[in-house]
Amino acid sequence: MTVSVQYPDSPSFSVTAVYAANNVDERRELWKNLVDTQALLSLNLSSWIIGGDFNEITHCAEHSETTFNQITPHMIELSACFEDLEVRDLRYHGPRFTWTNKQPDDPVAKNLDRILVNEHWLQAFPLCQAYFSAPIISDHSPGLVKLDCGKQVAGSKPFKFFNYLVRHPDFRSTIEAGWEISPEDSWTLSSLSKKQKLLKKFLKSLNKDNFSDIQKRVRETALLLQDLQVNSLTNPSESSFQAKRTCRDKLSFLKTIEEFFFHQKSIIKWLQLGDQNTGFFHKIAKARNFYNAIHSLLDLQGVVVSTPQEVGNLAVCHFKAILRPPLTAVTPHLLPLVQFFTVYHCSEDMRLTLAKISSMRL
């Protein structure tokens, strides 16, 4: 069932409720009907959300049994349907699985219930979230969509290293310059951290000066190439042909950088789609950024924190608990005590000899 929803002072959207049958053939017919419905109502041009019981999973991780490790043709058919519709799972909170067979002797749980949205939905409702709650008397978890979860105050922006920077001719010299002016070498992690923080400034400058707003740079270079091509046809000369060739090489280089940029942001494996498919990668990157955004965390006491500061403090406490070694009591004046009970002491010359770096002697 598909309906159109309109709220005052809010963008309209379409909702499709799904209840898939247990029979494989009937489910296959439903997948086809969804594609036909999208084409008939032009749902790919507006905000669209699909929710309900699909009675099928798309990945082995959506099955509770660890022995279930095979992708079936039915799973592939459902995934292909989602790709045709260009819809993806809405970010949600709640249990890992949404259905259980309620059999104590042979318990099985699966992720059969989904809430899917398209790209226009992400643009219209960038702060929405889904919630799956306790099933109560049913064997399925009910899903609730909250359209506006409140916008968070942005915290510090994390540094991202773009792989395309290594393709710039000045990349190596930039790294060497940043490394040389940083604090002198030492074996401490704090010194390494200082060097890396200083290198970020050099890498950011390299990216800003050469690749910032890469799409605009590609458009401007393409327009410049058109002008140079017309000029070379109007006034053919060695200089006009050389300028056209240089601009063409620059445009090819910038297009490659643009594709690497969207490829890295999308974080997908692309095999046959590799011919300047920036539009496709842009859609995937936008969907992944929306899905991976952290709006809240649940601590061990069951308390939900939602502000950036609380989320950050909880993350720091978590990793300190699992990574930091246990604190031990420090014995005061331990070194003088050890020296008092030690009879033999190395001379200063012997200590320096022991501290020397060994060398290879032929």
XYZ file of C-alpha atoms in Angstrom:
362
model
C 0.000 0.000 0.000
C 1.384 3.389 -1.030
C 0.027 6.708 0.229
C 1.017 10.359 -0.050
C 1.507 12.274 3.204
C 1.333 16.032 3.567
C 1.941 18.062 6.735
C 1.609 21.834 7.110
C 4.983 23.587 6.802
C 6.667 20.290 5.973
C 7.699 18.673 2.674
C 5.325 16.029 1.357
C 6.469 12.439 0.982
C 5.226 8.995 -0.049
C 4.966 5.976 2.261
C 4.821 2.356 1.120
C 3.818 -0.314 3.634
C 5.113 -3.809 2.863
C 4.079 -7.224 4.132
C 5.914 -9.946 2.235
C 4.508 -13.470 2.002
C 6.210 -16.640 3.184
C 6.101 -18.010 -0.354
C 9.166 -17.254 -2.481
C 7.219 -16.729 -5.703
C 4.847 -14.281 -4.051
C 7.762 -12.352 -2.600
C 9.373 -12.198 -6.028
C 6.134 -10.741 -7.377
C 6.189 -8.133 -4.607
C 9.717 -7.049 -5.541
C 8.515 -6.539 -9.115
C 5.451 -4.595 -7.934
C 7.667 -2.236 -5.949
C 9.724 -1.425 -9.032
C 6.544 -0.931 -11.091
C 5.031 1.302 -8.407
C 8.115 3.490 -8.363
C 7.967 3.921 -12.136
C 4.184 4.487 -12.218
C 4.130 7.152 -9.482
C 7.596 8.617 -10.265
C 8.631 7.977 -6.668
C 12.286 8.266 -7.638
C 11.712 12.019 -8.051
C 10.324 12.673 -4.559
C 10.828 11.681 -0.922
C 9.930 8.013 -0.486
C 10.017 5.717 2.545
C 9.299 1.979 2.551
C 8.691 0.001 5.728
C 7.409 -3.371 6.842
C 8.069 -7.093 6.987
C 10.120 -8.242 3.971
C 10.354 -11.842 5.194
C 13.862 -12.109 3.738
C 17.365 -11.022 4.684
C 20.081 -9.533 2.497
C 23.215 -10.651 4.365
C 24.377 -13.538 6.532
C 24.953 -11.123 9.434
C 21.194 -10.580 9.566
C 20.759 -14.193 10.739
C 21.440 -15.174 14.359
C 22.952 -18.584 13.555
C 26.699 -18.319 13.028
C 26.625 -21.427 10.841
C 24.467 -19.573 8.326
C 27.182 -18.270 5.995
C 25.828 -18.631 2.463
C 24.297 -15.976 0.214
C 21.152 -17.502 -1.272
C 19.531 -16.528 -4.601
C 16.533 -15.131 -2.671
C 18.829 -12.794 -0.741
C 20.422 -11.643 -3.998
C 16.987 -10.942 -5.503
C 16.009 -8.714 -2.578
C 19.322 -6.836 -2.712
C 18.897 -6.358 -6.455
C 15.420 -4.943 -5.846
C 16.828 -2.380 -3.394
C 19.491 -1.409 -5.939
C 16.870 -0.933 -8.662
C 14.817 1.250 -6.318
C 17.943 3.106 -5.125
C 16.802 2.845 -1.493
C 18.841 2.076 1.616
C 18.198 1.272 5.254
C 17.354 4.266 7.378
C 19.625 4.760 10.377
C 17.955 3.089 13.353
C 18.275 2.291 17.052
C 17.089 -0.831 18.778
C 17.788 -4.572 18.838
C 20.077 -6.170 16.306
C 17.334 -8.487 15.026
C 13.680 -7.617 14.482
C 12.092 -11.094 14.395
C 12.384 -14.263 16.470
C 10.735 -17.656 16.216
C 10.115 -17.680 19.999
C 11.268 -21.309 20.235
C 13.367 -21.900 23.385
C 14.609 -25.264 22.096
C 15.813 -23.927 18.735
C 15.938 -20.116 18.936
C 16.386 -18.217 15.665
C 16.386 -14.456 15.084
C 16.562 -12.499 11.837
C 16.429 -8.949 10.580
C 13.240 -9.261 8.512
C 11.760 -5.820 9.169
C 13.258 -2.806 7.433
C 12.714 0.909 6.930
C 14.147 2.097 3.613
C 14.503 5.602 2.163
C 15.739 7.127 -1.086
C 18.102 10.037 -1.699
C 15.351 12.680 -1.806
C 14.223 11.569 1.652
C 17.712 12.130 3.069
C 17.699 15.656 1.667
C 14.212 16.480 2.983
C 14.660 14.901 6.443
C 18.419 14.869 7.213
C 17.868 14.444 10.971
C 15.353 11.590 10.948
C 15.924 8.285 12.737
C 14.137 4.968 13.064
C 13.517 3.014 16.260
C 12.723 -0.677 16.652
C 11.178 -1.428 20.034
C 10.237 -4.564 21.983
C 7.816 -6.872 20.126
C 5.540 -7.353 23.197
C 3.087 -10.048 22.024
C 4.197 -10.195 18.373
C 7.217 -11.990 16.960
C 8.192 -8.817 15.037
C 9.614 -5.580 16.451
C 7.511 -2.517 15.563
C 9.363 0.310 13.826
C 8.864 4.002 14.528
C 10.266 6.844 12.420
C 11.009 10.208 14.014
C 11.316 12.869 11.338
C 13.204 15.491 13.351
C 15.633 14.378 16.055
C 17.111 17.809 16.703
C 20.250 19.188 15.156
C 23.449 18.775 17.129
C 26.033 21.464 17.576
C 28.980 20.508 15.445
C 32.115 19.571 17.311
C 35.667 19.403 16.000
C 35.894 18.166 12.428
C 38.008 15.021 12.073
C 40.986 15.055 9.733
C 40.639 12.873 6.648
C 43.553 11.906 4.453
C 42.507 11.784 0.804
C 44.345 9.131 -1.165
C 44.500 11.290 -4.290
C 47.017 13.616 -2.583
C 49.807 11.121 -3.271
C 49.248 11.740 -6.999
C 50.299 15.366 -6.717
C 53.903 15.963 -7.842
C 54.684 17.988 -4.698
C 53.314 15.411 -2.252
C 56.670 13.929 -1.235
C 58.402 17.298 -0.883
C 55.450 18.573 1.197
C 55.733 15.614 3.575
C 59.497 16.055 3.883
C 59.155 19.782 4.598
C 56.540 19.204 7.294
C 58.539 16.401 8.875
C 61.810 18.349 8.998
C 60.451 21.445 10.763
C 58.529 19.369 13.314
C 60.112 18.504 16.699
C 63.245 16.389 16.572
C 62.967 12.640 16.310
C 62.379 10.622 19.444
C 60.877 7.284 20.340
C 57.881 8.625 22.265
C 54.322 8.455 20.956
C 53.715 12.043 22.031
C 56.487 13.257 19.716
C 55.068 11.220 16.844
C 51.628 12.700 17.538
C 53.046 16.230 17.389
C 54.685 15.492 14.060
C 51.472 14.095 12.634
C 49.434 17.094 13.815
C 51.910 19.439 12.150
C 51.805 17.392 8.955
C 48.028 17.852 8.841
C 48.505 21.572 8.242
C 50.789 20.917 5.271
C 48.427 18.315 3.790
C 45.412 20.580 4.255
C 47.246 23.403 2.468
C 48.221 21.076 -0.378
C 44.628 19.930 -0.778
C 43.160 23.438 -0.484
C 45.564 25.010 -2.989
C 45.177 22.315 -5.626
C 41.993 20.271 -5.146
C 39.495 22.255 -3.061
C 36.017 22.388 -4.623
C 37.175 19.802 -7.149
C 33.890 19.779 -9.094
C 34.115 23.521 -9.727
C 37.740 23.156 -10.855
C 36.737 20.441 -13.329
C 33.932 22.594 -14.772
C 36.153 25.663 -15.123
C 38.951 23.670 -16.752
C 36.484 22.051 -19.173
C 35.187 25.477 -20.224
C 38.744 26.746 -20.627
C 39.584 23.749 -22.809
C 36.625 24.541 -25.070
C 37.855 28.092 -25.526
C 41.384 26.893 -26.286
C 40.066 24.379 -28.806
C 38.143 27.100 -30.618
C 41.216 29.339 -30.525
C 43.451 26.604 -31.964
C 41.007 26.158 -34.849
C 40.715 29.900 -35.412
C 44.404 30.746 -35.007
C 46.385 27.524 -35.453
C 49.880 27.898 -34.096
C 52.398 26.009 -32.017
C 51.556 28.010 -28.899
C 47.770 27.525 -29.250
C 48.151 23.779 -29.766
C 50.533 23.529 -26.809
C 48.102 25.446 -24.577
C 45.264 23.157 -25.656
C 47.351 20.058 -24.935
C 48.369 21.336 -21.491
C 44.781 22.175 -20.578
C 43.557 18.781 -21.789
C 46.129 16.998 -19.627
C 45.113 19.130 -16.643
C 41.429 18.338 -17.187
C 42.167 14.613 -17.386
C 44.191 14.821 -14.171
C 41.452 16.761 -12.336
C 38.779 14.315 -13.500
C 40.864 11.464 -12.133
C 41.224 13.282 -8.820
C 37.467 13.952 -8.779
C 36.718 10.277 -9.299
C 39.178 9.238 -6.581
C 37.558 11.775 -4.254
C 34.048 10.343 -4.644
C 35.361 6.797 -4.751
C 36.988 7.187 -1.343
C 33.950 8.920 0.156
C 31.617 6.204 -1.076
C 33.831 3.391 0.294
C 32.453 0.810 -2.078
C 33.999 -1.834 -4.292
C 33.456 -0.847 -7.860
C 34.472 -3.205 -10.634
C 32.650 -2.263 -13.817
C 31.636 1.305 -12.800
C 34.847 3.221 -13.221
C 34.371 5.735 -16.030
C 33.988 9.086 -14.260
C 30.856 7.938 -12.351
C 30.948 10.829 -9.886
C 27.150 11.127 -9.738
C 26.818 7.533 -8.604
C 29.580 7.854 -6.034
C 28.113 11.128 -4.740
C 24.802 9.401 -3.968
C 26.503 6.538 -2.130
C 28.749 8.901 -0.163
C 25.780 11.011 0.941
C 23.843 7.917 2.054
C 26.815 6.512 4.006
C 27.497 9.835 5.746
C 23.842 9.989 6.773
C 23.807 6.401 8.022
C 27.142 6.576 9.883
C 26.387 9.800 11.760
C 26.404 9.234 15.544
C 23.583 11.146 17.250
C 23.501 9.273 20.571
C 25.175 6.491 22.560
C 23.959 4.154 25.286
C 26.260 3.638 28.289
C 26.549 0.526 30.453
C 23.939 1.849 32.890
C 21.364 2.211 30.104
C 21.557 6.013 29.997
C 21.350 7.625 26.552
C 23.688 10.584 25.894
C 23.047 12.817 22.889
C 25.138 16.008 23.065
C 28.521 16.028 21.251
C 30.375 16.578 24.537
C 28.614 13.690 26.290
C 29.117 11.370 23.310
C 32.814 12.278 23.185
C 33.328 11.759 26.934
C 31.596 8.380 26.794
C 33.769 7.267 23.872
C 36.955 8.374 25.667
C 35.961 6.563 28.875
C 35.158 3.410 26.919
C 38.531 3.218 25.181
C 40.406 4.165 28.342
C 38.759 1.255 30.118
C 39.830 -1.287 27.478
C 43.197 0.135 26.396
C 44.750 1.857 29.400
C 46.827 -0.437 31.627
C 45.748 -0.729 35.262
C 47.293 1.875 37.533
C 49.805 0.535 40.015
C 50.908 2.084 43.273
C 54.147 4.069 42.976
C 56.732 3.448 45.675
C 58.330 6.769 46.748
C 62.105 7.045 46.630
C 62.359 3.684 44.863
C 65.549 4.542 42.925
C 67.598 5.597 45.989
C 66.417 2.466 47.783
C 67.598 0.209 44.956
C 70.946 2.027 44.771
C 71.419 1.596 48.517
C 71.104 -2.181 48.330
C 73.192 -2.509 45.137
C 76.858 -3.145 45.852
C 78.267 -2.839 42.356
C 77.848 0.310 40.271
C 78.975 0.951 36.675
C 81.273 3.845 36.081
C 80.118 6.741 33.891
C 82.346 5.584 31.011
C 80.911 2.052 31.188
C 77.369 3.408 31.237
C 78.008 5.466 28.115
C 79.575 2.466 26.387
C 76.542 0.318 27.141
C 74.234 3.024 25.777
C 76.035 3.292 22.436
C 74.368 2.078 19.261
C 76.015 -1.073 18.008
C 77.775 -0.960 14.625
C 78.586 -3.652 12.091
C 82.272 -4.483 11.873
C 83.596 -6.449 8.911
